[in-house]
GROMACS .gro file of C-alpha atoms in nm:
model
  226
    1MET     CA    1   0.000   0.000   0.000
    2PHE     CA    2   0.295   0.232   0.070
    3LYS     CA    3   0.628   0.268  -0.106
    4SER     CA    4   0.821   0.368   0.206
    5TYR     CA    5   0.908   0.103   0.464
    6ARG     CA    6   0.810   0.318   0.763
    7PRO     CA    7   0.491   0.493   0.648
    8LEU     CA    8   0.344   0.774   0.858
    9ILE     CA    9  -0.031   0.839   0.847
   10VAL     CA   10  -0.205   1.141   1.001
   11GLU     CA   11  -0.563   1.118   1.129
   12LEU     CA   12  -0.755   1.433   1.042
   13SER     CA   13  -0.974   1.518   1.339
   14LYS     CA   14  -1.283   1.708   1.225
   15ASN     CA   15  -1.166   1.629   0.869
   16ASP     CA   16  -0.951   1.940   0.894
   17LEU     CA   17  -0.826   2.043   0.548
   18GLU     CA   18  -0.553   2.272   0.685
   19LEU     CA   19  -0.400   1.990   0.888
   20GLY     CA   20  -0.430   1.765   0.585
   21LEU     CA   21  -0.240   2.005   0.362
   22ALA     CA   22   0.021   2.055   0.634
   23SER     CA   23   0.064   1.677   0.655
   24GLN     CA   24   0.116   1.660   0.281
   25GLU     CA   25   0.374   1.941   0.287
   26ALA     CA   26   0.563   1.760   0.564
   27ASN     CA   27   0.581   1.444   0.347
   28ALA     CA   28   0.341   1.229   0.544
   29ASP     CA   29   0.257   0.916   0.347
   30ALA     CA   30  -0.120   0.946   0.393
   31VAL     CA   31  -0.400   1.121   0.575
   32MET     CA   32  -0.708   0.958   0.720
   33LEU     CA   33  -1.047   1.125   0.716
   34GLN     CA   34  -1.316   1.014   0.960
   35VAL     CA   35  -1.684   0.940   1.007
   36LEU     CA   36  -1.864   0.800   1.312
   37SER     CA   37  -1.561   0.843   1.535
   38GLN     CA   38  -1.575   0.954   1.898
   39LYS     CA   39  -1.301   1.194   2.003
   40GLN     CA   40  -1.317   1.280   2.370
   41SER     CA   41  -1.531   1.595   2.367
   42TYR     CA   42  -1.704   1.549   2.031
   43VAL     CA   43  -1.840   1.283   1.798
   44MET     CA   44  -1.779   1.278   1.424
   45GLY     CA   45  -2.105   1.251   1.233
   46GLY     CA   46  -2.199   1.002   0.966
   47LEU     CA   47  -2.124   1.043   0.597
   48GLU     CA   48  -2.416   1.281   0.538
   49GLU     CA   49  -2.293   1.525   0.803
   50GLU     CA   50  -1.926   1.501   0.702
   51LEU     CA   51  -1.963   1.470   0.325
   52GLU     CA   52  -1.877   1.832   0.235
   53ASN     CA   53  -1.556   1.832   0.440
   54VAL     CA   54  -1.461   1.487   0.315
   55GLN     CA   55  -1.510   1.578  -0.051
   56ASN     CA   56  -1.317   1.903  -0.006
   57ALA     CA   57  -1.021   1.716   0.142
   58LEU     CA   58  -1.033   1.446  -0.125
   59ALA     CA   59  -1.021   1.711  -0.397
   60LYS     CA   60  -0.732   1.914  -0.254
   61ILE     CA   61  -0.500   1.658  -0.093
   62SER     CA   62  -0.285   1.459  -0.335
   63ILE     CA   63  -0.118   1.202  -0.106
   64LYS     CA   64  -0.297   0.878  -0.019
   65LYS     CA   65  -0.628   0.924   0.157
   66GLY     CA   66  -0.803   0.678   0.385
   67LEU     CA   67  -1.132   0.679   0.572
   68LEU     CA   68  -1.165   0.575   0.934
   69MET     CA   69  -1.511   0.430   0.990
   70GLY     CA   70  -1.534   0.463   1.365
   71ASP     CA   71  -1.699   0.266   1.642
   72VAL     CA   72  -1.993   0.498   1.722
   73ARG     CA   73  -2.212   0.271   1.509
   74SER     CA   74  -2.188   0.056   1.198
   75ILE     CA   75  -2.218   0.222   0.860
   76ASN     CA   76  -2.530   0.122   0.670
   77LYS     CA   77  -2.550  -0.007   0.312
   78ASP     CA   78  -2.659   0.327   0.165
   79GLU     CA   79  -2.360   0.502   0.325
   80TRP     CA   80  -2.130   0.228   0.200
   81GLU     CA   81  -2.253   0.268  -0.157
   82GLN     CA   82  -2.164   0.639  -0.139
   83ILE     CA   83  -1.829   0.576   0.028
   84LYS     CA   84  -1.722   0.331  -0.244
   85LYS     CA   85  -1.771   0.601  -0.508
   86LEU     CA   86  -1.552   0.859  -0.332
   87GLY     CA   87  -1.223   0.697  -0.432
   88PHE     CA   88  -1.045   0.633  -0.103
   89ASP     CA   89  -0.710   0.454  -0.115
   90PHE     CA   90  -0.775   0.255   0.203
   91PHE     CA   91  -1.019   0.212   0.490
   92SER     CA   92  -0.968   0.176   0.864
   93VAL     CA   93  -1.232  -0.012   1.064
   94TYR     CA   94  -1.316  -0.148   1.408
   95PRO     CA   95  -1.397  -0.520   1.397
   96ARG     CA   96  -1.701  -0.495   1.622
   97THR     CA   97  -1.875  -0.234   1.405
   98ALA     CA   98  -1.743  -0.326   1.059
   99PRO     CA   99  -2.029  -0.486   0.861
  100SER     CA  100  -1.938  -0.788   0.654
  101PHE     CA  101  -2.051  -0.627   0.328
  102ILE     CA  102  -1.746  -0.398   0.318
  103LEU     CA  103  -1.541  -0.707   0.234
  104GLU     CA  104  -1.688  -0.690  -0.117
  105SER     CA  105  -1.442  -0.409  -0.181
  106ARG     CA  106  -1.081  -0.494  -0.261
  107THR     CA  107  -0.968  -0.156  -0.129
  108PRO     CA  108  -0.702  -0.216   0.142
  109LYS     CA  109  -0.827  -0.220   0.500
  110LEU     CA  110  -0.658  -0.153   0.834
  111ILE     CA  111  -0.821  -0.314   1.137
  112ASN     CA  112  -0.807  -0.139   1.473
  113VAL     CA  113  -0.718  -0.370   1.760
  114GLN     CA  114  -0.988  -0.356   2.028
  115THR     CA  115  -0.946  -0.470   2.387
  116GLY     CA  116  -1.119  -0.790   2.492
  117LEU     CA  117  -1.083  -0.981   2.165
  118PRO     CA  118  -0.843  -1.279   2.171
  119ILE     CA  119  -0.544  -1.281   1.937
  120GLU     CA  120  -0.708  -1.567   1.744
  121TYR     CA  121  -0.971  -1.323   1.613
  122TYR     CA  122  -0.707  -1.099   1.462
  123ARG     CA  123  -0.509  -1.395   1.333
  124ALA     CA  124  -0.819  -1.509   1.142
  125LEU     CA  125  -0.884  -1.158   1.009
  126SER     CA  126  -0.523  -1.129   0.892
  127HIS     CA  127  -0.592  -1.397   0.631
  128ILE     CA  128  -0.856  -1.185   0.453
  129SER     CA  129  -0.696  -1.074   0.127
  130SER     CA  130  -0.800  -0.708   0.149
  131VAL     CA  131  -0.677  -0.668   0.508
  132GLU     CA  132  -0.347  -0.483   0.478
  133GLY     CA  133  -0.263  -0.441   0.845
  134PHE     CA  134  -0.363  -0.375   1.204
  135VAL     CA  135  -0.359  -0.064   1.421
  136PHE     CA  136  -0.271  -0.074   1.790
  137THR     CA  137  -0.329   0.234   2.007
  138SER     CA  138  -0.109   0.289   2.313
  139SER     CA  139  -0.303   0.258   2.636
  140ASN     CA  140  -0.206   0.586   2.806
  141GLN     CA  141  -0.505   0.796   2.909
  142ASN     CA  142  -0.349   1.128   3.010
  143LYS     CA  143  -0.024   1.322   3.005
  144LEU     CA  144   0.072   1.196   3.352
  145GLU     CA  145   0.104   0.840   3.221
  146PRO     CA  146   0.401   0.711   3.018
  147SER     CA  147   0.360   0.732   2.642
  148ILE     CA  148   0.450   0.365   2.613
  149ASN     CA  149   0.440   0.121   2.903
  150PHE     CA  150   0.536  -0.246   2.954
  151VAL     CA  151   0.190  -0.370   2.857
  152ASP     CA  152   0.202  -0.174   2.530
  153LEU     CA  153   0.540  -0.325   2.443
  154ALA     CA  154   0.416  -0.673   2.524
  155VAL     CA  155   0.100  -0.636   2.315
  156LEU     CA  156   0.298  -0.499   2.022
  157GLU     CA  157   0.531  -0.798   2.031
  158ILE     CA  158   0.239  -1.042   2.053
  159LEU     CA  159   0.072  -0.876   1.754
  160THR     CA  160   0.379  -0.849   1.532
  161THR     CA  161   0.487  -1.208   1.596
  162ASN     CA  162   0.142  -1.365   1.558
  163LEU     CA  163  -0.019  -1.178   1.268
  164ALA     CA  164   0.042  -1.231   0.899
  165LYS     CA  165   0.001  -0.860   0.820
  166PRO     CA  166   0.189  -0.543   0.930
  167VAL     CA  167   0.111  -0.368   1.259
  168TYR     CA  168   0.089   0.011   1.287
  169LEU     CA  169   0.119   0.200   1.615
  170ARG     CA  170  -0.130   0.482   1.663
  171LEU     CA  171   0.012   0.757   1.880
  172ASN     CA  172  -0.205   0.969   2.108
  173ALA     CA  173   0.101   1.113   2.285
  174GLU     CA  174   0.449   1.208   2.168
  175LEU     CA  175   0.737   0.959   2.187
  176ASP     CA  176   1.100   1.049   2.236
  177GLU     CA  177   1.377   0.876   2.041
  178ARG     CA  178   1.431   0.597   2.297
  179GLU     CA  179   1.060   0.518   2.315
  180LEU     CA  180   1.032   0.514   1.937
  181ARG     CA  181   1.329   0.281   1.910
  182ALA     CA  182   1.167   0.047   2.165
  183VAL     CA  183   0.849   0.014   1.958
  184LEU     CA  184   1.037  -0.019   1.630
  185GLU     CA  185   1.234  -0.305   1.782
  186ARG     CA  186   0.903  -0.483   1.845
  187GLY     CA  187   0.846  -0.493   1.472
  188ILE     CA  188   0.593  -0.217   1.404
  189TYR     CA  189   0.558  -0.127   1.039
  190GLY     CA  190   0.449   0.238   1.060
  191LEU     CA  191   0.300   0.516   1.271
  192ILE     CA  192  -0.041   0.681   1.281
  193LEU     CA  193  -0.050   1.025   1.445
  194ASP     CA  194  -0.363   1.171   1.601
  195PRO     CA  195  -0.303   1.549   1.630
  196TYR     CA  196  -0.625   1.601   1.826
  197ASP     CA  197  -0.532   1.357   2.101
  198MET     CA  198  -0.181   1.503   2.105
  199GLY     CA  199  -0.326   1.853   2.155
  200VAL     CA  200  -0.202   1.980   1.817
  201ILE     CA  201  -0.430   2.212   1.621
  202ASP     CA  202  -0.171   2.435   1.453
  203PRO     CA  203  -0.061   2.327   1.101
  204ILE     CA  204   0.293   2.459   1.151
  205GLU     CA  205   0.335   2.261   1.473
  206LEU     CA  206   0.199   1.949   1.302
  207LYS     CA  207   0.450   1.985   1.017
  208GLU     CA  208   0.734   2.003   1.269
  209ILE     CA  209   0.611   1.691   1.451
  210ILE     CA  210   0.578   1.492   1.128
  211THR     CA  211   0.924   1.600   1.010
  212ASN     CA  212   1.078   1.506   1.345
  213TYR     CA  213   0.917   1.161   1.347
  214LYS     CA  214   1.028   1.092   0.991
  215LYS     CA  215   1.386   1.178   1.088
  216LEU     CA  216   1.371   0.972   1.406
  217MET     CA  217   1.236   0.669   1.220
  218GLU     CA  218   1.514   0.691   0.963
  219LYS     CA  219   1.776   0.729   1.236
  220SER     CA  220   1.634   0.452   1.454
  221GLU     CA  221   1.599   0.217   1.159
  222TYR     CA  222   1.967   0.260   1.078
  223LYS     CA  223   2.070   0.185   1.437
  224ILE     CA  224   1.847  -0.122   1.459
  225TRP     CA  225   1.928  -0.284   1.124
  226MET     CA  226   2.292  -0.188   1.061
   0.00000   0.00000   0.00000
């Protein structure tokens, strides 16, 4: 799905075009628009409510574009028929709310790992041809907690060693170089940044963060694999 080995995807909270263009300028590999996704103090609407913002971003952003279909509720068949026509490069779904009919599309899919489901569920899903990878979100809940803890490292290693498809780490807090190296050593394939959860709403600040992570991944990769 991506040419680079360590792809970086940026979630666009509120389907923010400015943040999307900033991500593109900073050489992110993709952006991810959203519907039906709960974000702390607000809930993203369905396709009807978000369609104008989604179409605007699709028209003006030239890097790969995905759609996160969140866990507020399942999309219905009418919404899915519209979504298929919009031309997304990939989809991101939650297994508990992803209806089976989306498997009719060969468009690549990323599956978000949800707590409470045994590894066997994800192992089975990894054999679906259109499933391109899995997304694990670090478990920290606030800035007083570590960005990555022992449990996160253990889960990442379980996922990367047991699944037939790549595992992405979704960041809701910033990692320093040592923390990033620790997760890369567990075999993660790429990063997904959530500016909203990280408290970033300024396009300039987002560009700096993306640039820094790209440099850190290149540097850490060299140290790990040399």
